Short mmCIF file of C-alpha atoms in Angstrom, two decimals:
data_model
loop_
_atom_site.label_atom_id
_atom_site.label_comp_id
_atom_site.label_asym_id
_atom_site.label_seq_id
_atom_site.Cartn_x
_atom_site.Cartn_y
_atom_site.Cartn_z
CA MET A 286 -12.74 8.93 33.50
CA LEU A 287 -13.33 7.15 30.18
CA ASN A 288 -13.80 3.44 29.97
CA LEU A 289 -10.67 2.85 27.92
CA ASN A 290 -10.99 -0.90 27.72
CA LYS A 291 -14.04 -0.46 25.56
CA LEU A 292 -12.25 1.91 23.22
CA GLU A 293 -9.50 -0.62 22.47
CA LEU A 294 -6.72 1.92 21.92
CA THR A 295 -3.48 0.92 23.53
CA PHE A 296 0.12 2.12 23.50
CA ASN A 297 1.81 -0.31 25.82
CA ASN A 298 5.54 -0.19 25.09
CA TYR A 299 4.79 1.69 21.89
CA ASN A 300 7.08 4.67 21.40
CA LEU A 301 4.97 7.31 19.68
CA GLU A 302 7.82 9.64 18.74
CA LYS A 303 9.66 6.79 17.04
CA ASN A 304 6.68 5.38 15.18
CA VAL A 305 4.36 8.27 14.31
CA HIS A 306 5.73 11.54 12.98
CA LEU A 307 3.48 14.52 13.70
CA TYR A 308 4.15 17.82 11.99
CA ARG A 309 2.54 20.87 10.45
CA GLN A 310 3.23 21.95 6.89
CA GLY A 311 1.39 24.49 4.78
CA GLY A 312 -1.37 24.81 7.36
CA LEU A 313 -2.02 21.05 7.49
CA ASN A 314 -1.67 18.77 10.53
CA ILE A 315 0.00 15.61 9.29
CA ALA A 316 0.58 12.19 10.86
CA TYR A 317 3.01 9.85 9.08
CA ASP A 318 2.78 6.29 10.33
CA VAL A 319 6.34 5.04 10.01
CA ASN A 320 5.85 1.26 9.97
CA SER A 321 2.95 1.11 7.52
CA GLY A 322 3.93 4.16 5.45
CA SER A 323 0.41 5.61 5.82
CA LEU A 324 -0.47 9.29 5.82
CA HIS A 325 -3.28 10.96 7.74
CA LEU A 326 -4.65 14.47 8.01
CA LEU A 327 -5.68 15.50 11.50
CA ASP A 328 -7.94 18.25 12.79
CA ASP A 329 -6.43 20.65 15.31
CA LYS A 330 -7.82 18.88 18.36
CA THR A 331 -6.54 15.46 17.31
CA TYR A 332 -3.15 16.90 16.42
CA SER A 333 -2.84 18.54 19.84
CA PHE A 334 -4.01 15.38 21.58
CA LEU A 335 -1.47 13.16 19.78
CA THR A 336 1.32 15.66 20.30
CA GLU A 337 0.51 15.71 24.00
CA LEU A 338 0.55 11.91 24.20
CA SER A 339 3.96 11.83 22.58
CA GLU A 340 5.34 14.58 24.83
CA LEU A 341 4.02 12.84 27.94
CA GLN A 342 5.77 9.63 26.96
CA LYS A 343 9.03 11.53 26.60
CA GLU A 344 8.64 13.34 29.92
CA ASP A 345 7.72 10.24 31.87
CA PRO A 346 9.10 6.98 30.43
CA ALA A 347 6.92 5.05 32.90
CA LEU A 348 3.94 6.03 30.77
CA LEU A 349 5.36 3.95 27.92
CA LYS A 350 4.17 0.94 29.89
CA ASN A 351 0.93 2.40 31.11
CA SER A 352 -1.31 3.19 28.19
CA GLU A 353 -4.44 3.71 30.29
CA LYS A 354 -2.80 6.31 32.50
CA LEU A 355 -1.31 8.01 29.43
CA LEU A 356 -4.68 8.30 27.71
CA ASN A 357 -6.36 9.56 30.83
CA THR A 358 -3.65 12.15 31.47
CA ALA A 359 -3.72 13.66 27.99
CA GLY A 360 -6.53 15.68 26.45
CA SER A 361 -7.64 17.51 29.56
CA ASN A 362 -8.64 20.46 27.38
CA LEU A 363 -11.04 18.32 25.35
CA ARG A 364 -14.70 17.79 26.17
CA ALA A 365 -15.35 14.20 27.25
CA ASP A 366 -17.43 13.43 24.15
CA GLU A 367 -14.79 14.91 21.87
CA LYS A 368 -12.04 12.92 23.49
CA LYS A 369 -14.10 9.76 23.17
CA GLU A 370 -14.74 10.43 19.47
CA ILE A 371 -11.06 11.05 18.77
CA ILE A 372 -9.96 7.95 20.63
CA GLN A 373 -12.55 5.87 18.80
CA GLU A 374 -11.26 7.05 15.44
CA LEU A 375 -7.67 6.43 16.49
CA ALA A 376 -8.59 2.93 17.70
CA GLU A 377 -10.17 2.09 14.34
CA LEU A 378 -7.02 3.15 12.50
CA GLN A 379 -4.88 1.17 14.91
CA LYS A 380 -7.03 -1.89 14.31
CA ALA A 381 -6.57 -1.44 10.55
CA ASN A 382 -2.80 -1.24 11.18
CA ILE A 383 -2.42 2.10 9.43
CA LEU A 384 -1.81 4.24 12.53
CA PHE A 385 0.21 3.14 15.54
CA SER A 386 0.89 0.12 13.35
CA CYS A 387 3.02 -2.76 14.55
CA GLU A 388 6.71 -2.09 14.52
CA ALA A 389 8.48 -3.79 11.67
CA GLU A 390 10.54 -6.71 12.84
CA GLU A 391 14.24 -5.84 12.81
CA VAL A 392 15.34 -8.28 10.15
CA ASN A 393 18.43 -7.63 8.05
CA PRO A 394 18.00 -8.03 4.29
CA ASP A 395 18.70 -11.52 3.03
CA TYR A 396 21.82 -11.33 0.86
CA PRO A 397 23.42 -14.12 -1.18
CA GLU A 398 26.82 -15.31 0.01
CA ARG A 399 28.66 -13.77 -2.93
CA PRO A 400 27.78 -10.14 -3.66
CA LEU A 401 25.57 -9.63 -6.70
CA ILE A 402 26.68 -6.48 -8.47
CA LYS A 403 23.90 -4.81 -10.40
CA ALA A 404 25.13 -1.28 -10.95
CA MET A 405 28.40 0.37 -11.77
CA CYS A 406 29.69 3.90 -11.91
CA LEU A 407 32.29 3.95 -14.64
CA HIS A 408 34.79 6.78 -14.18
CA ILE A 409 35.43 7.12 -17.85
CA ALA A 410 37.42 10.34 -17.45
CA HIS A 411 39.40 11.63 -14.51
CA ASP A 412 39.73 14.92 -16.23
CA CYS A 413 37.36 17.81 -16.59
CA ASN A 414 36.95 20.92 -18.70
CA LEU A 415 35.58 22.82 -15.69
CA ARG A 416 37.18 23.63 -12.35
CA CYS A 417 34.16 23.54 -10.06
CA ARG A 418 35.27 24.79 -6.66
CA TYR A 419 33.26 22.28 -4.62
CA CYS A 420 34.09 19.23 -6.75
CA PHE A 421 34.45 16.13 -4.56
CA ALA A 422 36.46 14.72 -7.46
CA GLU A 423 38.99 17.53 -6.88
CA THR A 424 38.10 19.13 -10.24
CA GLY A 425 38.11 15.80 -11.98
CA SER A 426 41.29 14.08 -10.85
CA PHE A 427 39.93 12.45 -7.67
CA GLY A 428 43.18 13.24 -5.93
CA GLY A 429 45.22 11.31 -8.50
CA SER A 430 46.58 12.12 -11.90
CA ARG A 431 44.31 13.27 -14.71
CA GLY A 432 43.55 10.55 -17.21
CA LEU A 433 41.00 8.82 -19.38
CA MET A 434 39.81 5.22 -19.09
CA ASP A 435 41.00 3.12 -22.01
CA LEU A 436 38.70 0.83 -23.93
CA GLU A 437 40.20 -2.39 -22.56
CA THR A 438 39.66 -1.31 -18.95
CA GLY A 439 36.10 -0.30 -19.77
CA LYS A 440 35.44 -3.71 -21.34
CA LYS A 441 36.89 -5.49 -18.30
CA ALA A 442 34.61 -3.41 -16.08
CA ILE A 443 31.52 -4.37 -18.05
CA ASP A 444 32.58 -8.03 -18.03
CA PHE A 445 32.99 -7.82 -14.24
CA LEU A 446 29.51 -6.35 -13.87
CA LEU A 447 27.80 -8.91 -16.08
CA GLN A 448 29.68 -11.85 -14.57
CA ASN A 449 28.78 -10.80 -11.05
CA SER A 450 25.15 -9.87 -11.62
CA GLY A 451 23.82 -13.39 -11.04
CA ASP A 452 20.36 -13.89 -12.46
CA ARG A 453 19.44 -10.20 -12.50
CA PRO A 454 18.05 -9.45 -15.96
CA SER A 455 19.00 -5.80 -15.88
CA CYS A 456 22.21 -3.98 -14.94
CA GLU A 457 22.99 -0.27 -14.76
CA VAL A 458 26.08 1.58 -15.95
CA ASP A 459 26.64 5.28 -15.30
CA PHE A 460 29.30 7.09 -17.31
CA PHE A 461 30.79 9.48 -14.82
CA GLY A 462 33.87 11.61 -14.33
CA GLY A 463 35.42 14.14 -14.25
CA GLU A 464 33.63 14.91 -17.46
CA PRO A 465 32.74 11.71 -19.32
CA LEU A 466 32.21 13.40 -22.68
CA MET A 467 35.96 14.10 -22.76
CA ASN A 468 36.20 10.38 -23.55
CA PHE A 469 33.19 10.11 -25.85
CA SER A 470 34.80 7.71 -28.35
CA VAL A 471 35.33 5.11 -25.59
CA ILE A 472 31.76 5.59 -24.36
CA ARG A 473 30.43 4.78 -27.84
CA GLU A 474 32.54 1.63 -28.04
CA LEU A 475 31.53 0.51 -24.57
CA VAL A 476 27.82 0.99 -25.21
CA ILE A 477 28.07 -1.34 -28.22
CA TYR A 478 30.24 -3.81 -26.32
CA GLY A 479 28.00 -3.84 -23.25
CA ARG A 480 24.82 -4.34 -25.28
CA GLN A 481 26.37 -7.23 -27.17
CA LYS A 482 27.76 -8.96 -24.09
CA ALA A 483 24.56 -8.45 -22.13
CA GLU A 484 22.47 -9.88 -24.96
CA GLU A 485 24.65 -12.99 -25.06
CA LEU A 486 23.71 -13.54 -21.41
CA GLY A 487 20.03 -12.67 -21.86
CA LYS A 488 20.46 -9.43 -19.95
CA LYS A 489 20.11 -5.71 -20.57
CA ILE A 490 22.21 -2.76 -19.56
CA LYS A 491 20.60 0.59 -18.76
CA TYR A 492 23.03 3.43 -19.39
CA THR A 493 23.11 6.85 -17.80
CA LEU A 494 25.57 9.66 -18.29
CA THR A 495 26.34 12.54 -15.95
CA THR A 496 27.69 15.57 -17.79
CA ASN A 497 28.42 19.26 -17.34
CA ALA A 498 27.03 19.79 -20.88
CA VAL A 499 30.07 21.72 -22.15
CA LEU A 500 30.58 19.16 -24.94
CA LEU A 501 26.90 18.33 -25.40
CA ASN A 502 26.72 19.37 -29.04
CA ASP A 503 24.08 18.26 -31.58
CA THR A 504 26.00 15.12 -32.55
CA VAL A 505 26.38 13.95 -28.96
CA ALA A 506 22.78 14.84 -28.13
CA GLU A 507 21.49 12.91 -31.13
CA TYR A 508 23.61 9.91 -30.15
CA LEU A 509 22.32 9.90 -26.55
CA GLU A 510 18.78 10.14 -27.86
CA GLN A 511 19.19 7.30 -30.33
CA GLU A 512 20.83 5.03 -27.79
CA GLY A 513 18.22 5.77 -25.12
CA ILE A 514 20.82 6.88 -22.60
CA SER A 515 19.48 8.73 -19.56
CA VAL A 516 21.29 11.94 -18.79
CA VAL A 517 21.97 13.95 -15.65
CA LEU A 518 22.96 17.50 -16.59
CA SER A 519 24.89 19.63 -14.13
CA LEU A 520 23.80 23.24 -13.66
CA ASP A 521 23.50 25.16 -10.40
CA GLY A 522 20.90 27.78 -11.27
CA ARG A 523 21.14 31.50 -11.96
CA PRO A 524 24.18 32.62 -14.02
CA GLU A 525 25.92 34.42 -11.16
CA ILE A 526 25.50 31.45 -8.79
CA ASN A 527 26.51 28.84 -11.36
CA ASP A 528 29.51 30.80 -12.58
CA LYS A 529 30.86 31.46 -9.11
CA MET A 530 31.25 27.74 -8.43
CA ARG A 531 31.44 26.24 -11.93
CA PRO A 532 34.09 28.14 -13.92
CA PHE A 533 36.38 26.99 -16.71
CA ALA A 534 40.11 26.66 -15.96
CA ASN A 535 40.58 30.28 -17.07
CA GLY A 536 38.07 31.45 -14.46
CA LYS A 537 35.31 32.29 -16.94
CA GLY A 538 31.84 31.10 -15.96
CA SER A 539 30.23 28.15 -17.75
CA TYR A 540 26.56 29.20 -17.77
CA ASP A 541 26.51 30.90 -21.18
CA ARG A 542 28.35 28.00 -22.76
CA ILE A 543 26.06 25.24 -21.48
CA ILE A 544 22.57 26.66 -21.12
CA ASP A 545 21.58 26.35 -24.78
CA ASN A 546 23.04 22.83 -24.94
CA ILE A 547 20.89 21.82 -21.98
CA LEU A 548 17.70 23.43 -23.21
CA LYS A 549 18.07 21.93 -26.68
CA PHE A 550 18.71 18.52 -25.20
CA ILE A 551 15.82 18.42 -22.77
CA ALA A 552 13.40 19.56 -25.49
CA LYS A 553 13.89 16.06 -26.94
CA ARG A 554 12.50 14.49 -23.75
CA PRO A 555 9.29 16.32 -22.86
CA ASN A 556 7.72 13.31 -21.13
CA THR A 557 10.64 12.24 -18.99
CA SER A 558 9.77 10.29 -15.83
CA ARG A 559 9.73 12.23 -12.56
CA TYR A 560 10.92 9.05 -10.85
CA ALA A 561 13.91 8.64 -13.20
CA ILE A 562 12.52 5.56 -14.88
CA GLY A 563 13.21 4.63 -18.50
CA LYS A 564 14.99 7.19 -20.68
CA TYR A 565 15.03 10.30 -18.54
CA TYR A 566 16.86 13.53 -17.92
CA TYR A 567 17.38 15.47 -14.73
CA VAL A 568 19.10 18.79 -14.35
CA ARG A 569 21.11 18.54 -11.17
CA GLY A 570 22.82 21.29 -9.25
CA THR A 571 24.50 21.94 -5.93
CA TYR A 572 23.74 24.61 -3.37
CA THR A 573 26.31 25.93 -0.92
CA HIS A 574 26.78 28.35 1.96
CA TYR A 575 26.63 31.13 -0.66
CA ASN A 576 23.03 30.40 -1.62
CA PRO A 577 20.90 28.89 1.16
CA ASP A 578 18.08 30.72 -0.69
CA PHE A 579 18.54 28.10 -3.41
CA TYR A 580 14.83 28.02 -4.16
CA LYS A 581 15.68 30.91 -6.49
CA GLU A 582 17.93 28.56 -8.47
CA VAL A 583 15.18 25.99 -8.79
CA LEU A 584 12.70 28.62 -9.94
CA HIS A 585 15.21 30.00 -12.42
CA LEU A 586 15.53 26.53 -13.94
CA ALA A 587 11.76 25.98 -13.88
CA ASP A 588 11.20 29.35 -15.59
CA LEU A 589 13.51 28.20 -18.37
CA GLY A 590 11.18 25.26 -18.97
CA ILE A 591 13.32 22.66 -17.17
CA ASN A 592 10.81 20.43 -15.42
CA ARG A 593 12.99 17.74 -13.81
CA ILE A 594 15.22 19.41 -11.27
CA SER A 595 17.46 18.16 -8.49
CA LEU A 596 19.45 20.48 -6.25
CA GLU A 597 21.61 19.00 -3.54
CA PRO A 598 23.50 20.37 -0.53
CA VAL A 599 27.25 20.58 -1.11
CA VAL A 600 29.42 17.88 0.47
CA ALA A 601 32.47 19.67 1.86
CA PRO A 602 34.71 19.93 4.93
CA LEU A 603 33.36 22.56 7.31
CA GLU A 604 36.45 24.76 6.99
CA GLN A 605 35.75 25.46 3.31
CA SER A 606 34.23 28.89 2.73
CA TYR A 607 31.40 27.41 0.66
CA ALA A 608 30.60 24.55 3.10
CA LEU A 609 27.15 24.63 4.65
CA GLN A 610 27.26 25.70 8.29
CA PRO A 611 24.83 24.78 11.08
CA GLU A 612 23.49 28.35 11.07
CA ASP A 613 22.44 27.89 7.42
CA LEU A 614 19.84 25.30 8.37
CA ALA A 615 17.01 27.74 9.11
CA LYS A 616 17.41 29.42 5.73
CA ILE A 617 17.70 26.06 3.99
CA ASN A 618 14.48 24.89 5.58
CA GLN A 619 12.81 28.13 4.60
CA SER A 620 13.92 27.55 1.01
CA TYR A 621 12.34 24.10 1.02
CA ASP A 622 9.12 25.56 2.46
CA ILE A 623 8.96 28.20 -0.26
CA LEU A 624 9.74 25.61 -2.89
CA ALA A 625 6.89 23.39 -1.70
CA GLU A 626 4.36 26.15 -2.33
CA LYS A 627 6.00 27.05 -5.64
CA VAL A 628 5.70 23.44 -6.83
CA LEU A 629 1.96 23.70 -6.21
CA GLU A 630 1.68 27.18 -7.69
CA TYR A 631 3.52 26.25 -10.89
CA ALA A 632 1.45 23.08 -11.29
CA HIS A 633 -1.72 25.14 -10.88
CA LYS A 634 -0.54 27.52 -13.61
CA GLY A 635 0.21 24.59 -15.92
CA ASN A 636 4.01 24.92 -15.62
CA GLU A 637 4.50 21.74 -13.62
CA PHE A 638 8.04 20.86 -12.52
CA THR A 639 9.39 18.13 -10.29
CA PHE A 640 11.92 18.68 -7.56
CA PHE A 641 13.60 15.28 -7.24
CA HIS A 642 13.79 15.20 -3.45
CA PHE A 643 10.11 15.98 -3.09
CA ASN A 644 9.30 12.67 -4.75
CA ALA A 645 7.98 10.06 -2.34
CA GLY A 646 6.99 6.46 -2.81
CA LEU A 647 4.58 5.38 -0.10
CA ASP A 648 1.89 2.87 -1.12
CA ASP A 649 3.73 2.55 -4.47
CA GLY A 650 7.23 2.85 -3.03
CA PRO A 651 10.06 0.42 -2.41
CA CYS A 652 9.57 -2.64 -0.22
CA LEU A 653 11.13 -2.75 3.21
CA PRO A 654 14.09 -4.96 2.18
CA LYS A 655 15.06 -2.37 -0.44
CA ARG A 656 14.67 0.47 2.03
CA LEU A 657 16.94 -1.39 4.43
CA SER A 658 19.61 -2.14 1.86
CA GLY A 659 19.96 1.56 0.99
CA CYS A 660 22.11 2.52 -1.97
CA GLY A 661 23.86 -0.85 -2.13
CA ALA A 662 27.34 0.70 -2.28
CA GLY A 663 30.13 -1.81 -1.79
CA HIS A 664 28.08 -4.89 -2.54
CA GLU A 665 25.43 -4.16 -5.20
CA TYR A 666 26.97 -1.01 -6.59
CA VAL A 667 30.62 -0.24 -7.30
CA ALA A 668 32.67 2.45 -8.99
CA ILE A 669 35.62 1.83 -11.29
CA SER A 670 38.48 4.32 -11.65
CA PRO A 671 40.16 4.92 -15.04
CA GLU A 672 42.99 2.61 -13.93
CA GLY A 673 40.53 -0.19 -13.18
CA ASP A 674 40.50 0.10 -9.40
CA ILE A 675 37.26 -0.84 -7.69
CA TYR A 676 35.61 1.28 -4.99
CA PRO A 677 32.29 1.04 -3.09
CA CYS A 678 30.86 4.08 -4.92
CA HIS A 679 31.85 7.16 -6.89
CA GLN A 680 32.38 9.20 -3.74
CA PHE A 681 34.92 6.77 -2.30
CA VAL A 682 37.08 6.72 -5.45
CA GLY A 683 40.65 7.64 -4.56
CA GLN A 684 40.27 6.71 -0.88
CA GLU A 685 42.83 3.92 -0.53
CA LYS A 686 41.28 2.62 2.69
CA TYR A 687 38.09 1.78 0.84
CA LYS A 688 39.61 0.30 -2.31
CA LEU A 689 37.97 -3.07 -2.98
CA GLY A 690 40.49 -4.37 -5.52
CA SER A 691 41.41 -4.05 -9.16
CA LEU A 692 39.94 -5.41 -12.38
CA ASP A 693 43.39 -6.94 -12.95
CA ASP A 694 43.25 -9.04 -9.78
CA SER A 695 43.20 -12.77 -10.31
CA PRO A 696 41.06 -14.20 -8.91
CA LEU A 697 38.90 -11.09 -8.65
CA VAL A 698 36.90 -11.41 -5.45
CA LEU A 699 35.67 -8.45 -3.45
CA PRO A 700 37.06 -8.57 0.10
CA GLU A 701 34.56 -10.27 2.39
CA ASP A 702 35.17 -7.94 5.35
CA MET A 703 34.50 -4.84 3.29
CA VAL A 704 31.39 -6.29 1.63
CA GLN A 705 30.02 -7.26 5.03
CA ALA A 706 30.84 -3.83 6.48
CA PHE A 707 28.75 -2.14 3.79
CA ARG A 708 25.96 -4.72 3.91
CA GLN A 709 25.62 -4.38 7.63
CA ALA A 710 25.79 -0.58 7.73
CA ASN A 711 22.01 -0.34 7.51
CA ILE A 712 19.61 1.56 9.73
CA TYR A 713 19.52 -1.17 12.36
CA ALA A 714 23.28 -0.79 12.89
CA LYS A 715 22.99 2.97 13.43
CA GLU A 716 21.93 4.07 16.87
CA ASP A 717 20.43 7.35 15.66
CA CYS A 718 18.49 5.69 12.82
CA ARG A 719 16.79 3.00 14.88
CA ILE A 720 14.66 5.55 16.68
CA CYS A 721 14.24 8.05 13.84
CA TRP A 722 10.90 8.45 12.07
CA ALA A 723 12.65 8.86 8.71
CA ARG A 724 14.48 5.53 8.99
CA PHE A 725 12.62 3.72 6.20
CA SER A 726 12.98 6.56 3.70
CA CYS A 727 16.60 7.66 3.80
CA GLY A 728 18.40 4.32 3.77
CA GLY A 729 20.46 5.48 6.75
CA GLY A 730 22.04 8.33 4.82
CA CYS A 731 24.93 8.42 2.39
CA HIS A 732 27.83 6.14 3.44
CA ALA A 733 30.39 8.58 2.05
CA ALA A 734 28.86 11.53 3.87
CA ASN A 735 28.71 9.53 7.10
CA VAL A 736 32.36 8.49 6.78
CA ALA A 737 33.44 12.02 5.91
CA TYR A 738 31.73 13.33 9.03
CA SER A 739 32.36 10.61 11.60
CA GLY A 740 35.00 8.35 10.12
CA GLU A 741 32.58 5.44 10.47
CA LEU A 742 29.97 3.79 8.28
CA THR A 743 27.57 3.42 11.18
CA LYS A 744 27.59 6.97 12.53
CA VAL A 745 25.36 9.38 10.69
CA TYR A 746 25.96 12.94 9.50
CA PRO A 747 23.38 14.86 11.58
CA PHE A 748 23.22 17.94 9.35
CA GLY A 749 22.43 15.70 6.37
CA CYS A 750 19.71 14.02 8.45
CA GLU A 751 18.05 17.35 9.20
CA ILE A 752 17.92 18.27 5.52
CA GLN A 753 16.67 14.83 4.59
CA LYS A 754 13.87 14.97 7.15
CA LYS A 755 12.76 18.38 5.93
CA ARG A 756 12.60 17.12 2.33
CA LEU A 757 10.59 14.09 3.39
CA GLU A 758 8.10 16.20 5.33
CA ILE A 759 7.46 18.24 2.22
CA ALA A 760 7.32 15.19 -0.02
CA TYR A 761 4.51 13.77 2.16
CA TYR A 762 2.79 17.15 2.32
CA LEU A 763 2.77 17.31 -1.48
CA LYS A 764 1.33 13.78 -1.59
CA ILE A 765 -1.56 15.01 0.50
CA LYS A 766 -2.08 18.11 -1.63
CA GLU A 767 -2.07 15.94 -4.75
CA ALA A 768 -4.64 13.59 -3.21
CA GLN A 769 -6.82 16.56 -2.27
CA ARG A 770 -6.55 17.97 -5.80
CA ILE A 771 -7.59 14.66 -7.38
CA LYS A 772 -10.50 14.32 -4.97
CA LYS A 773 -11.65 17.81 -5.88
CA ILE A 774 -11.55 16.99 -9.59
CA CYS A 775 -13.47 13.73 -9.08
CA MET B 197 -17.05 9.11 7.75
CA ALA B 198 -14.37 10.03 10.27
CA LYS B 199 -14.84 13.44 11.83
CA HIS B 200 -11.35 14.13 13.12
CA ILE B 201 -8.96 12.14 10.94
CA GLN B 202 -8.77 11.74 7.21
CA THR B 203 -6.61 8.92 5.87
CA ILE B 204 -4.84 9.95 2.67
CA ILE B 205 -2.61 6.96 1.98
CA LYS B 206 -3.00 3.46 3.38
CA GLY B 207 0.33 1.66 3.37
CA ASN B 208 1.46 -1.80 4.40
CA LEU B 209 5.20 -1.30 4.46
CA SER B 210 6.09 -3.63 7.31
CA GLU B 211 4.25 -6.46 5.52
CA THR B 212 6.60 -6.12 2.54
CA VAL B 213 9.32 -7.79 4.61
CA LYS B 214 7.57 -11.01 3.56
CA THR B 215 6.68 -10.10 -0.02
CA GLY B 216 9.50 -7.78 -1.17
CA GLY B 217 13.18 -8.09 -1.91
CA CYS B 218 12.99 -9.03 -5.59
CA GLY B 219 16.22 -7.10 -6.11
CA GLN B 220 15.12 -5.47 -9.37
CA PHE B 221 14.96 -1.96 -7.98
CA GLN B 222 17.16 0.60 -9.67
CA THR B 223 20.18 1.86 -7.78
CA SER B 224 19.18 4.91 -5.77
CA CYS B 225 22.27 7.00 -6.22
CA LEU B 226 22.64 6.51 -9.95
CA SER B 227 19.83 8.82 -10.92
CA ALA B 228 19.51 12.45 -10.02
CA SER B 229 21.10 12.37 -6.64
CA LYS B 230 24.77 11.43 -6.53
CA THR B 231 25.41 12.85 -3.09
CA SER B 232 22.60 11.58 -0.89
CA CYS B 233 20.89 8.28 -0.34
CA THR B 234 17.13 8.52 -0.64
CA VAL B 235 15.51 5.15 -1.18
CA GLY B 236 12.07 6.42 -0.19
CA ASN B 237 11.65 8.75 -3.14
CA GLN B 238 11.46 6.08 -5.80
CA VAL B 239 8.59 3.93 -6.95
CA CYS B 240 8.55 0.15 -7.27
CA GLU B 241 8.75 -0.94 -10.93
CA LYS B 242 7.58 -4.47 -10.16
#
């Protein structure tokens, strides 16, 4: 038996499964230390040893409190000197607090009494020139009547944002729809108005626009370029896939109409940030039950020279024919695995592209308070309907239960109970999140997806969690591959 | 040099409870996502 006191490795009341994620990806054995955000590569023997420790803790909860017995039980297949070496290395990393690091104290983010709004999704048009079958906006109308936001409502919305942004120097406005370019004249007026009002207060507004690119002609493209507006362009991938889900009202597919607009536009932004910082573009699509092999869509886009790509799982009730089903998960995971290797292969060939959900901030990522506050919907981020109604985010628009008020209310104060409900719906309020290794990376999942699935803000959407965890595993894997590549060059 | 374990990234996330929270971070869902919350895939601009 080893003298474990000398080795100084201890796991008393330390839940390994919760705090260290062990997995294999691309032939590598990876350990992600949840509380420090550190990444380690393990040899096969260490990987097996750690996996065994974690399994033993699960099988016999008494071992959670008996570190010495746990360490002596595991690793029976190792030679004594090997086991000692491994434990010594593990102990050094524990001492440095980068493996088996101390659990972060469960402290809720410190919010001001009144909510500080810093970002707004402006539903400039509840109308659309496409009839996308999966549209959560119900093809643009969000369950209401079709209509465009008028200039006065838009101005009130910007006033509301600036007046409620406290001392934040920078605010964000996203022109969203429906299809926002159907109301381009109002967008132009609001950009001028917002800039002027922000300047008067010593602030800045960062604008983004989400468009299906149907109306993205040369004039509009030049305008967006000149004004430094970031753009998210919707496109699902190969023509037959895109056209099946994204037709015009007459049923004709949209691919041929938009592809040249998109390619011409992105050519203006060759150095766009992979982390969506500054003036950027991303081409964003949706995958459904019809294409769990969606890696083909991503590669189609990459082969066209599009190098900032985001493809997301559809959000839809299970009874819809295009909704993702539990049996799709294996194929979805396989797609992500293939995509991981393709990202590396394309980079090696000099055709680098970024898949948005393979981005990961670890040592350079968000602080813990930000990770806990998640997307900020309902207290830092709101959406405004064309009529001036206020909702927690774009996905809640039209859901009366979640309406936060109207820009015409006087006084205009967001309801305290709703603000608190969204503030408190963080990972510590969600039973499944508190013990999950991905808890500091996903923000506890999307509120709207959680509500759609469970009816509650604090109960997660498990299928979404599985996809999120897979994307994170690959994001960390690619971090390691990148580090190895740099080391090789140096 | 360690024989069995290679550390790739050394983080100090739990320490940022004390140092973080400046509030200047961009809103996660406004960029290229729109249907999923992923705070961990951004970088700090501070």
